[in-house]
Tab-separated table of C-alpha atoms in Angstrom:
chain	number	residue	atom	x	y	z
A	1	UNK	CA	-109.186	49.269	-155.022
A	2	UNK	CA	-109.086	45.265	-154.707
A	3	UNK	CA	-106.000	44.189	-154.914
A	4	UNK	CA	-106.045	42.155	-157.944
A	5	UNK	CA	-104.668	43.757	-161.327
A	6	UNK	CA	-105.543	42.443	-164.749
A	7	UNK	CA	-102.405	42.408	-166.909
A	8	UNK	CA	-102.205	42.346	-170.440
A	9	UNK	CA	-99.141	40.686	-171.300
A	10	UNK	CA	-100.667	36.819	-171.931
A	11	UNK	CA	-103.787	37.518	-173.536
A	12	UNK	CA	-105.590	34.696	-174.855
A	13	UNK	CA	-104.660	33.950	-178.153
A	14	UNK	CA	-106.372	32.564	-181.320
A	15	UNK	CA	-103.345	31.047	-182.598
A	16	UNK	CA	-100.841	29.919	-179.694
A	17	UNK	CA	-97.716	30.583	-182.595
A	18	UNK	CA	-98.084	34.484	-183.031
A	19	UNK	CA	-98.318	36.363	-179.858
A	20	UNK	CA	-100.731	39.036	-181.884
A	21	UNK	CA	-103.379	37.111	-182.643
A	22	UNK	CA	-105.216	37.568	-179.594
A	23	UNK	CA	-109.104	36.410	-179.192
A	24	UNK	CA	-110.929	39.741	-179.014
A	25	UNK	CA	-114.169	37.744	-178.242
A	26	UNK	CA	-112.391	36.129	-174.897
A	27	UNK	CA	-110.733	38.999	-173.831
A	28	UNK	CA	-114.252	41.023	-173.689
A	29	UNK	CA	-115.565	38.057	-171.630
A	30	UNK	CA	-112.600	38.376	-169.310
A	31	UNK	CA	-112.657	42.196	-169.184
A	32	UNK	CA	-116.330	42.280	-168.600
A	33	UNK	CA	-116.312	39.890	-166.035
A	34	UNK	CA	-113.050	41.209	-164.090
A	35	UNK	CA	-114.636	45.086	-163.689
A	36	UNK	CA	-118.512	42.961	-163.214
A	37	UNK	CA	-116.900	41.797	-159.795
A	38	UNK	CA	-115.696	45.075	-158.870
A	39	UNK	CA	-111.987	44.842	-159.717
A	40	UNK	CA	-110.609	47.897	-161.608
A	41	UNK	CA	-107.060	47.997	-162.270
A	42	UNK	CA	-106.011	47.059	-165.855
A	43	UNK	CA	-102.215	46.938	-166.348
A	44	UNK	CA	-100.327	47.306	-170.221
A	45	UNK	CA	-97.270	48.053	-171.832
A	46	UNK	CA	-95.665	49.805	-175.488
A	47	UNK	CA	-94.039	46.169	-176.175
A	48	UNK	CA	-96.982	43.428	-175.018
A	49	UNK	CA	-98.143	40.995	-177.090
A	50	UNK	CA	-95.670	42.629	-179.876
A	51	UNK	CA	-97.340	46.226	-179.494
A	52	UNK	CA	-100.567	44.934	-179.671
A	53	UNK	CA	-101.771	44.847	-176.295
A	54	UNK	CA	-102.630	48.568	-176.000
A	55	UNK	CA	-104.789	47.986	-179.399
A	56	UNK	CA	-106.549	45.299	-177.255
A	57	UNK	CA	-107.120	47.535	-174.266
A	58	UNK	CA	-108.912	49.944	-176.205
A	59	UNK	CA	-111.361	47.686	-177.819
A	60	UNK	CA	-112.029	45.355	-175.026
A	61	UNK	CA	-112.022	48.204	-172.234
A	62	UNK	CA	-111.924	51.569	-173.556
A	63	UNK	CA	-114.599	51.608	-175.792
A	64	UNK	CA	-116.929	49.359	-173.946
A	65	UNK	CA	-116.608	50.408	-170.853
A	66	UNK	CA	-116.894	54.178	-168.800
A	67	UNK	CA	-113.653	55.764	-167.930
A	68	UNK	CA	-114.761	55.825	-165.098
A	69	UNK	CA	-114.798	52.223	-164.199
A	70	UNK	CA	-111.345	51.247	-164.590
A	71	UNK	CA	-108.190	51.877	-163.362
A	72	UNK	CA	-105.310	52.317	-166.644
A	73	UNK	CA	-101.314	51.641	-166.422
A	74	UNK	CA	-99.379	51.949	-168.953
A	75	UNK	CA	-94.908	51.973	-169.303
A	76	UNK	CA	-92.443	54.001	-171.323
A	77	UNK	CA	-89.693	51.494	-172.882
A	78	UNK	CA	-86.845	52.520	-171.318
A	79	UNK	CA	-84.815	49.816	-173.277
A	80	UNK	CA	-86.126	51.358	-176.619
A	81	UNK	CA	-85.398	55.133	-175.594
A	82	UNK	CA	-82.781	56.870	-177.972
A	83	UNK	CA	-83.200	60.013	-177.694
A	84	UNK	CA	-85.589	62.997	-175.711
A	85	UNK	CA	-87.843	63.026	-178.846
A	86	UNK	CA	-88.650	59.227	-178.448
A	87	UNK	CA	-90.421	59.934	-174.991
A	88	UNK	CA	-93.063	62.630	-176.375
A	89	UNK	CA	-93.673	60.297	-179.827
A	90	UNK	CA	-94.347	56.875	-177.927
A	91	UNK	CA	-96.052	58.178	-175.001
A	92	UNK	CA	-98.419	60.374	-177.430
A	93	UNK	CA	-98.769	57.201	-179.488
A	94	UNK	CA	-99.768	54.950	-176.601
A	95	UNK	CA	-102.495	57.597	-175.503
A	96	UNK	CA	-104.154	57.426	-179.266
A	97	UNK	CA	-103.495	52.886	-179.302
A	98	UNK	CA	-105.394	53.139	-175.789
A	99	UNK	CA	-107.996	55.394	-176.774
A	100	UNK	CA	-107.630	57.649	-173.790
A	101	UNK	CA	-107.076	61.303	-172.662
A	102	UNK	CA	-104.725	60.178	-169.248
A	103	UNK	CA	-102.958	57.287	-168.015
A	104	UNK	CA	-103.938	56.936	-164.124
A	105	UNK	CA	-100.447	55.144	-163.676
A	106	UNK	CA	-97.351	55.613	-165.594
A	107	UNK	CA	-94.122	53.703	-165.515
A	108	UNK	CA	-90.800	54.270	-166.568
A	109	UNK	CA	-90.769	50.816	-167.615
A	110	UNK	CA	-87.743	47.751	-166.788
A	111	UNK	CA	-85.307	50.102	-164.785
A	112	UNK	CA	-82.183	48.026	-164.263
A	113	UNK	CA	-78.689	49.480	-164.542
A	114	UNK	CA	-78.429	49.975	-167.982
A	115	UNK	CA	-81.918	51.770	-168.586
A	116	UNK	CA	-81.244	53.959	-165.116
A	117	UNK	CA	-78.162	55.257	-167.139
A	118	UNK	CA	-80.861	55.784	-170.034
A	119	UNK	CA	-83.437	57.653	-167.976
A	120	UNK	CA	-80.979	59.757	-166.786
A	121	UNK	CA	-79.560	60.736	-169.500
A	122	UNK	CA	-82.688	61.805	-171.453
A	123	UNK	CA	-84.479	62.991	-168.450
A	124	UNK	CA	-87.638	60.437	-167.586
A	125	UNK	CA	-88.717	61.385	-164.539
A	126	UNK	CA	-88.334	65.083	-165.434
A	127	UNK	CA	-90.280	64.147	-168.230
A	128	UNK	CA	-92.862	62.172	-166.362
A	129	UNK	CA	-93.418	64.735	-164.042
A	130	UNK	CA	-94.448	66.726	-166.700
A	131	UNK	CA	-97.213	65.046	-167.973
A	132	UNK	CA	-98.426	64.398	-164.818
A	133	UNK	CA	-98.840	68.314	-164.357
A	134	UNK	CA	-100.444	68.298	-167.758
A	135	UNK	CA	-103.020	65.935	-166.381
A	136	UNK	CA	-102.411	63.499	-168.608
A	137	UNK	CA	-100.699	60.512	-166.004
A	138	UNK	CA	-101.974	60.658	-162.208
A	139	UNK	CA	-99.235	58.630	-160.556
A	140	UNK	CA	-96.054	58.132	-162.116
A	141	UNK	CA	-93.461	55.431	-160.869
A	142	UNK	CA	-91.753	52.470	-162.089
A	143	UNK	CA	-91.098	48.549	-162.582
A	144	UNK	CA	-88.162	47.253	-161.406
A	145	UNK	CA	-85.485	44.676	-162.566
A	146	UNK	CA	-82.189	44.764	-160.559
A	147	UNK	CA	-80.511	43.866	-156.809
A	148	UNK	CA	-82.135	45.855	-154.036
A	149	UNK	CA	-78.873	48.494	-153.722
A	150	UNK	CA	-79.911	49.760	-157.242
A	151	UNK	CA	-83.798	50.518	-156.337
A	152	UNK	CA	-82.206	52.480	-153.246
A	153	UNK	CA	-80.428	54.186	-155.111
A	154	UNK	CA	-83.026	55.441	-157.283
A	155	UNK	CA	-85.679	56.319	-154.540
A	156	UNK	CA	-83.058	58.129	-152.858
A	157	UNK	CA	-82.217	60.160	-156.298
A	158	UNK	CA	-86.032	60.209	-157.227
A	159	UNK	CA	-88.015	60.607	-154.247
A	160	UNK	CA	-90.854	62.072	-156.466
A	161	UNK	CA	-91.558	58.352	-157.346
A	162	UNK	CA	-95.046	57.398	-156.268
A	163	UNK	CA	-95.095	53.824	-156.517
A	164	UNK	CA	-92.694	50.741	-157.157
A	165	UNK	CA	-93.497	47.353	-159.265
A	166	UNK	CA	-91.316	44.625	-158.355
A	167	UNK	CA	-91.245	40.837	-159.116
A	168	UNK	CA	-92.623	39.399	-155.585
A	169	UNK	CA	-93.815	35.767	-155.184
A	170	UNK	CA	-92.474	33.137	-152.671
A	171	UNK	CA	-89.925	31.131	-154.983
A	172	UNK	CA	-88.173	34.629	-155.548
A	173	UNK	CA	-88.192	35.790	-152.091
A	174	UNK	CA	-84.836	34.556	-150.834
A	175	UNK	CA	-83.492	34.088	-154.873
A	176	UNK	CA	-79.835	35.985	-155.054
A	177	UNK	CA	-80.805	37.313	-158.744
A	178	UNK	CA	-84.488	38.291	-158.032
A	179	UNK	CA	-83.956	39.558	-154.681
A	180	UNK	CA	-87.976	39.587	-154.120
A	181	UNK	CA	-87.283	40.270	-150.053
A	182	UNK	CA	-84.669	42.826	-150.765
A	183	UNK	CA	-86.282	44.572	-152.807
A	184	UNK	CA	-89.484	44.410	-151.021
A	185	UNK	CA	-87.376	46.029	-147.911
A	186	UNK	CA	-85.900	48.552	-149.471
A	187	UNK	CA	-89.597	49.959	-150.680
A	188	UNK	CA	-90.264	49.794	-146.657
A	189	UNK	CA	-87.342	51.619	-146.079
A	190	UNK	CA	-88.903	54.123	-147.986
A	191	UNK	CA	-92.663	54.070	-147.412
A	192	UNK	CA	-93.211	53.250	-151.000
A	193	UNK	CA	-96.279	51.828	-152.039
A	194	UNK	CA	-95.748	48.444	-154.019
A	195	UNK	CA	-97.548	46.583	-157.303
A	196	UNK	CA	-96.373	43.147	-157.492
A	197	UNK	CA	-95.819	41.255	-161.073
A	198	UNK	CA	-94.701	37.873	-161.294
A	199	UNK	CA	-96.603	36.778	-158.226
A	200	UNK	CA	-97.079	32.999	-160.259
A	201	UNK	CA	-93.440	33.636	-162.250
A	202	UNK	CA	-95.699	33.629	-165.666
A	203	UNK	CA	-97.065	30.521	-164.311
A	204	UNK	CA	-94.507	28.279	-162.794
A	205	UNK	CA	-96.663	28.437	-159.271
A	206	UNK	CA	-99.534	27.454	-161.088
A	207	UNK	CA	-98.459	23.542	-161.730
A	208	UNK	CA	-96.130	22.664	-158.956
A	209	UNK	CA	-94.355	18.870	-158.356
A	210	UNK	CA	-96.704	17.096	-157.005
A	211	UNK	CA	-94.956	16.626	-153.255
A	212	UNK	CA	-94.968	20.651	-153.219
A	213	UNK	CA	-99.155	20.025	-154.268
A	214	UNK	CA	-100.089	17.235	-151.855
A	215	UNK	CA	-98.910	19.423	-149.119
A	216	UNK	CA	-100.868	22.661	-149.866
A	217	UNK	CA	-104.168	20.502	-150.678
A	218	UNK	CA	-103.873	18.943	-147.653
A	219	UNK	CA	-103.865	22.410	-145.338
A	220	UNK	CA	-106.741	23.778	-148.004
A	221	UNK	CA	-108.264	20.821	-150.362
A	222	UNK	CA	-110.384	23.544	-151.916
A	223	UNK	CA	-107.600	25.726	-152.748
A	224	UNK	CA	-105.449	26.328	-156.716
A	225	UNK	CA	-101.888	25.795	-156.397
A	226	UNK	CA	-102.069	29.599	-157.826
A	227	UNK	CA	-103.912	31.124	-155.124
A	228	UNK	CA	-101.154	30.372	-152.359
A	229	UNK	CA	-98.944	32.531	-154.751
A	230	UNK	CA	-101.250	35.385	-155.456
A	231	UNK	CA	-102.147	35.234	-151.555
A	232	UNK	CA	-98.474	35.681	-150.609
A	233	UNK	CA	-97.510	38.318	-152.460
A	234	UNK	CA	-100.754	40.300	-151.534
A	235	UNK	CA	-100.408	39.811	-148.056
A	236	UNK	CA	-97.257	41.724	-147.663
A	237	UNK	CA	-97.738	45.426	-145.915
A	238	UNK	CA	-97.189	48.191	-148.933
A	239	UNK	CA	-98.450	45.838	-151.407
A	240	UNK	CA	-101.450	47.457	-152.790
A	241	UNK	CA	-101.717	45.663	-156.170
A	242	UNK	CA	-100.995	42.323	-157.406
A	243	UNK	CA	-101.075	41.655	-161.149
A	244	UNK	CA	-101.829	38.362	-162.874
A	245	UNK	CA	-101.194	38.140	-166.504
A	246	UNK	CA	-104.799	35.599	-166.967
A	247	UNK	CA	-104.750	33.887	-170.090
A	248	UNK	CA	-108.454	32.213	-169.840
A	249	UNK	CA	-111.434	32.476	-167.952
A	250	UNK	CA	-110.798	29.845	-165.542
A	251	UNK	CA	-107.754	31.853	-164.658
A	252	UNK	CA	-109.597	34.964	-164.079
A	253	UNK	CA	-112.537	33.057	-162.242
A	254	UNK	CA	-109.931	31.207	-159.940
A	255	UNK	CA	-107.886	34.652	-159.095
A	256	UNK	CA	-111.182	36.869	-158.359
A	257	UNK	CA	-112.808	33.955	-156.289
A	258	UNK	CA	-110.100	34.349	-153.647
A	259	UNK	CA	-109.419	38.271	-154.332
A	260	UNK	CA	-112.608	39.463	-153.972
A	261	UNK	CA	-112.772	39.165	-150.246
A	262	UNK	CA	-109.368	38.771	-149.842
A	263	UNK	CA	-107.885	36.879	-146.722
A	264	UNK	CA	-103.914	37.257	-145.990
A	265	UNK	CA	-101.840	34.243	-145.422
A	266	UNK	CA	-101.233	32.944	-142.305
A	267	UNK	CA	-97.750	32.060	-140.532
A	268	UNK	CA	-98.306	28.312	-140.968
A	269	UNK	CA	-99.347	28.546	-144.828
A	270	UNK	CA	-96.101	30.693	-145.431
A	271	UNK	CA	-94.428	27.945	-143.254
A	272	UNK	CA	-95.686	25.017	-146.240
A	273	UNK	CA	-94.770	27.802	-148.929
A	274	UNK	CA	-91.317	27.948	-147.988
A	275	UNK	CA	-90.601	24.545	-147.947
A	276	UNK	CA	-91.710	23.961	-151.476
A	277	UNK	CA	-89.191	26.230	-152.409
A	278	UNK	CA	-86.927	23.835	-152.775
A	279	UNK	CA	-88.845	20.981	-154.480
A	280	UNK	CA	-90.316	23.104	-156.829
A	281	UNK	CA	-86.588	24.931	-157.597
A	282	UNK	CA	-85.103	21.270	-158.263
A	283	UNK	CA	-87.933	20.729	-161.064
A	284	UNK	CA	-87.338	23.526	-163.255
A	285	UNK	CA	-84.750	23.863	-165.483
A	286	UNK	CA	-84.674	27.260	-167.123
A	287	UNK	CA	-86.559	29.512	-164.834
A	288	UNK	CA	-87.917	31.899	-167.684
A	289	UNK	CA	-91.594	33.492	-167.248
A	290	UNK	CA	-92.539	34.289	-170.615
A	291	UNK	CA	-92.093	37.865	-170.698
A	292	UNK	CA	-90.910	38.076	-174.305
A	293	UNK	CA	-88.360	40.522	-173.765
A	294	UNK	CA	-85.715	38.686	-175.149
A	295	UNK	CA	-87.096	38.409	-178.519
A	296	UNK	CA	-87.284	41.907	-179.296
A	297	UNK	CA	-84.208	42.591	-181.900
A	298	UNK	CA	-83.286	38.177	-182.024
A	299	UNK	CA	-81.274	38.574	-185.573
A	300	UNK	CA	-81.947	34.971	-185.897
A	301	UNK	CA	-85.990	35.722	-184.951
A	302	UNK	CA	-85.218	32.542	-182.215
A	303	UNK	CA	-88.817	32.645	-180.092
A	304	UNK	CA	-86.745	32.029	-176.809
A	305	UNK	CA	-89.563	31.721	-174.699
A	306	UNK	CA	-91.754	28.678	-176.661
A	307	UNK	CA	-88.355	26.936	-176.781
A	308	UNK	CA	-87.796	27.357	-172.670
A	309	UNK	CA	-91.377	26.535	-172.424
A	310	UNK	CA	-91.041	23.475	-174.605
A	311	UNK	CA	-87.519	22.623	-172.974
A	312	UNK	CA	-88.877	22.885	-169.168
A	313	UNK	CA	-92.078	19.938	-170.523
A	314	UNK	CA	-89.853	17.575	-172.028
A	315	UNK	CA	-87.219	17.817	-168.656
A	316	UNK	CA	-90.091	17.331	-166.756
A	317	UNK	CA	-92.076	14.717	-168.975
A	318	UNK	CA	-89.349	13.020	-170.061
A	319	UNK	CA	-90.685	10.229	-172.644
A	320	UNK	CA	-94.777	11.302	-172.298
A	321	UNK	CA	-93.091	14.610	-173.771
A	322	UNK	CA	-94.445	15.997	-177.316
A	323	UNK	CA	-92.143	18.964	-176.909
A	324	UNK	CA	-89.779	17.708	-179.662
A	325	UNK	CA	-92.650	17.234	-182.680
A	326	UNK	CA	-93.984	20.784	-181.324
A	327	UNK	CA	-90.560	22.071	-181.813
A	328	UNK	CA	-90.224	20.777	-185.343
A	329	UNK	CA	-93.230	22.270	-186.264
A	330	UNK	CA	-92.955	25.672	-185.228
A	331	UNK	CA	-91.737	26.886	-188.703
A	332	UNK	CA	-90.950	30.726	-189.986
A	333	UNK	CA	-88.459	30.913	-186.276
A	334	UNK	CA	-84.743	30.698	-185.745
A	335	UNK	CA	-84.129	26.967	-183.674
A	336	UNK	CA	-81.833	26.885	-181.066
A	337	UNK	CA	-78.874	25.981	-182.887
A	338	UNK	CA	-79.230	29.135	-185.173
A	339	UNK	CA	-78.424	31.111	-181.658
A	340	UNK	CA	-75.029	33.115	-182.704
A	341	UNK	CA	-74.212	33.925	-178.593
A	342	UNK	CA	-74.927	37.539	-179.120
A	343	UNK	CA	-76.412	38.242	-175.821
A	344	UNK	CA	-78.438	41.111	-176.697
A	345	UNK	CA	-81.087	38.857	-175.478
A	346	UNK	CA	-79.720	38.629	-171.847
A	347	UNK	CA	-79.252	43.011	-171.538
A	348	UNK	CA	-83.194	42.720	-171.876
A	349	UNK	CA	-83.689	39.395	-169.166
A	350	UNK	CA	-85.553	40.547	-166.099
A	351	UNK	CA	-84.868	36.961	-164.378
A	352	UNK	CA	-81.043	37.790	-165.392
A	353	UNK	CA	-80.834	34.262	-167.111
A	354	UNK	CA	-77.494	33.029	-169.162
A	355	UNK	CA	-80.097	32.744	-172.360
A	356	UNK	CA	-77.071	32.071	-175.175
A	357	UNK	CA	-75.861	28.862	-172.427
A	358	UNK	CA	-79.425	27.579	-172.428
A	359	UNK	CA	-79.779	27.731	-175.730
A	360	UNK	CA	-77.007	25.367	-176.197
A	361	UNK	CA	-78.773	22.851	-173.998
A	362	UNK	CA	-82.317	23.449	-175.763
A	363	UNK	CA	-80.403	22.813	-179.187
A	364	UNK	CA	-78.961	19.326	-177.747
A	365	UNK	CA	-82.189	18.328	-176.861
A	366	UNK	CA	-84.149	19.066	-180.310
A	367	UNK	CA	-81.877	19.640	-182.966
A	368	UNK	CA	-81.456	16.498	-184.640
């Protein structure tokens, strides 16, 4: 397979307020012209796009295109499992909202501490394993959200794992939370084949300061700030996938210009990488990538994402901003202020962030 995946967690949308309404007509461009240039592997989950990804997958891919032609992941939601039953229901369910007979990879989706104790306790990979000798997954492994000792731990417990996703990309690598390098090491230790998400950190390494810019156009004028992130993550030995959640054509044109013959990164482009680390690190204030996790149970219906998103623009725009009259007009959500420090939020944040803090300094800035 080429190594570039198509994920479907930032589907283009026809209204950029509700995360369901997603532009059938654009995705069917995209999806035609992603398996076209001989890319394959389409990546999903039970919660994208507020459980309507899978929907998408089978009208865009399933039932326009041979099985044959694709590749299919999907995830079991861990952080939604109650009980033994719930595995058999929502897998069964996601094989009739996809349209299809087998997954060819399946992941125990978001394993950090909390939903290790979960899989445990009701079984997963047991569970896993089982459909996979029904035929119905080919590969089953999982994505990963915690410090590197934690993901040896579990391939030493669970050596029937056949693959690892972990968030790779180069502003992670060294990060103390992420732990992009450690974790990347400990799937060495154990010859474990790796997909990559977050290789653009839901696309904070697409627009970069403009000092961490100048210095990658002037080693490859022709190059997207994106590409050097997609490049690095796919260069790295194990990695055999590396998905990109594209939200628009140009995204998808940009990532399978480069990917389709793909060419690793050299030492002296990792060498430019690195030091944008820290330039780019000092522009962002809430390093958030969009996943949506968070908002999944918000008693207060806060969309903590948009705000991050809206609060990151204004830092960085200062008075050019329009973050604030966008924030007043997002009507129907929670605001900032409404935030009642429950947390639940943070149990679900893969980049670990102190969400109820932030939202403090989000509600400073546009509650007035």
């Amino acid at each position: 397979m080429k190594k570039l995946g198509f994920g479907q967690m930032r589907l283009p949308l026809l209204d950029a307020k509700d995360v369901t309404k997603i532009d059938y007509e654009e995705t069917c461009r995209m999806m035609d012209s992603f398996l076209e240039q001989g890319f394959t592997y389409v990546d999903t989950a039970y919660m994208y796009h507020e459980y309507e990804s899978e929907r998408m997958v089978r009208r865009a891919l399933v039932e326009r295109h041979p099985r044959e032609s694709f590749v299919l992941a999907d995830k079991l939601p861990t952080m939604m499992l109650k009980t033994k039953e719930d595995q058999e229901r929502i897998f069964n369910e996601q094989l009739e909202k996809c349209g299809v007979e087998y997954f060819d990879y399946y992941l125990l989706h978001c394993l950090n501490k909390n939903n290790f104790a979960t899989v445990e306790r009701l079984g997963s990979f047991a569970f896993g394993m089982q459909k996979k000798k029904e035929g119905k997954i080919r590969k089953l492994g999982f994505s990963f959200h915690d410090n590197a000792a934690l993901l040896d731990e579990i391939l030493t417990k669970h050596p029937e794992t056949e693959f690892v996703q972990i968030q790779l990309n180069y502003l992670d690598w060294e990060s103390e939370k992420v732990q992009s390098r450690l974790c990347y090491e400990v799937c060495e230790k154990h010859n474990m084949p790796v997909i990559v998400m977050e290789p653009v950190k839901g696309g904070a390494l697409a627009e970069v300061p403009v000092e961490a810019k100048i210095m990658m156009q002037e080693y490859s004028p022709n190059a997207t700030v994106a590409s050097w992130a997609v490049r690095f993550a796919a260069s790295h030995k194990n990695v055999f996938m590396v998905l990109s959640g594209m939200s628009d054509m140009k995204q998808l044109l940009d990532n399978t210009s480069y990917m389709k013959e793909f060419v690793p990164i050299n030492k002296e482009e990792t060498e430019i990488l690195m030091r944008a680390v820290d330039i780019i690190n000092s522009s962002i204030e809430v390093s958030c990538t969009g996943c949506r996790y968070c908002v999944e149970g918000c008693p207060k219906n806060i969309p903590i994402p948009n705000y991050f998103a809206l609060y990151n623009g204004h830092k960085r725009l200062g008075q050019n901003s329009k973050a604030p009259e966008i924030y007043q007009s997002m009507n129907g959500f929670g605001k900032a202020g409404d935030c009642i420090s429950c947390k639940q939020c943070e149990g679900h944040c893969p980049q670990h962030l102190p969400i109820a803090e932030k939202m403090k300094a989000v509600s400073k800035v546009f509650d007035y």
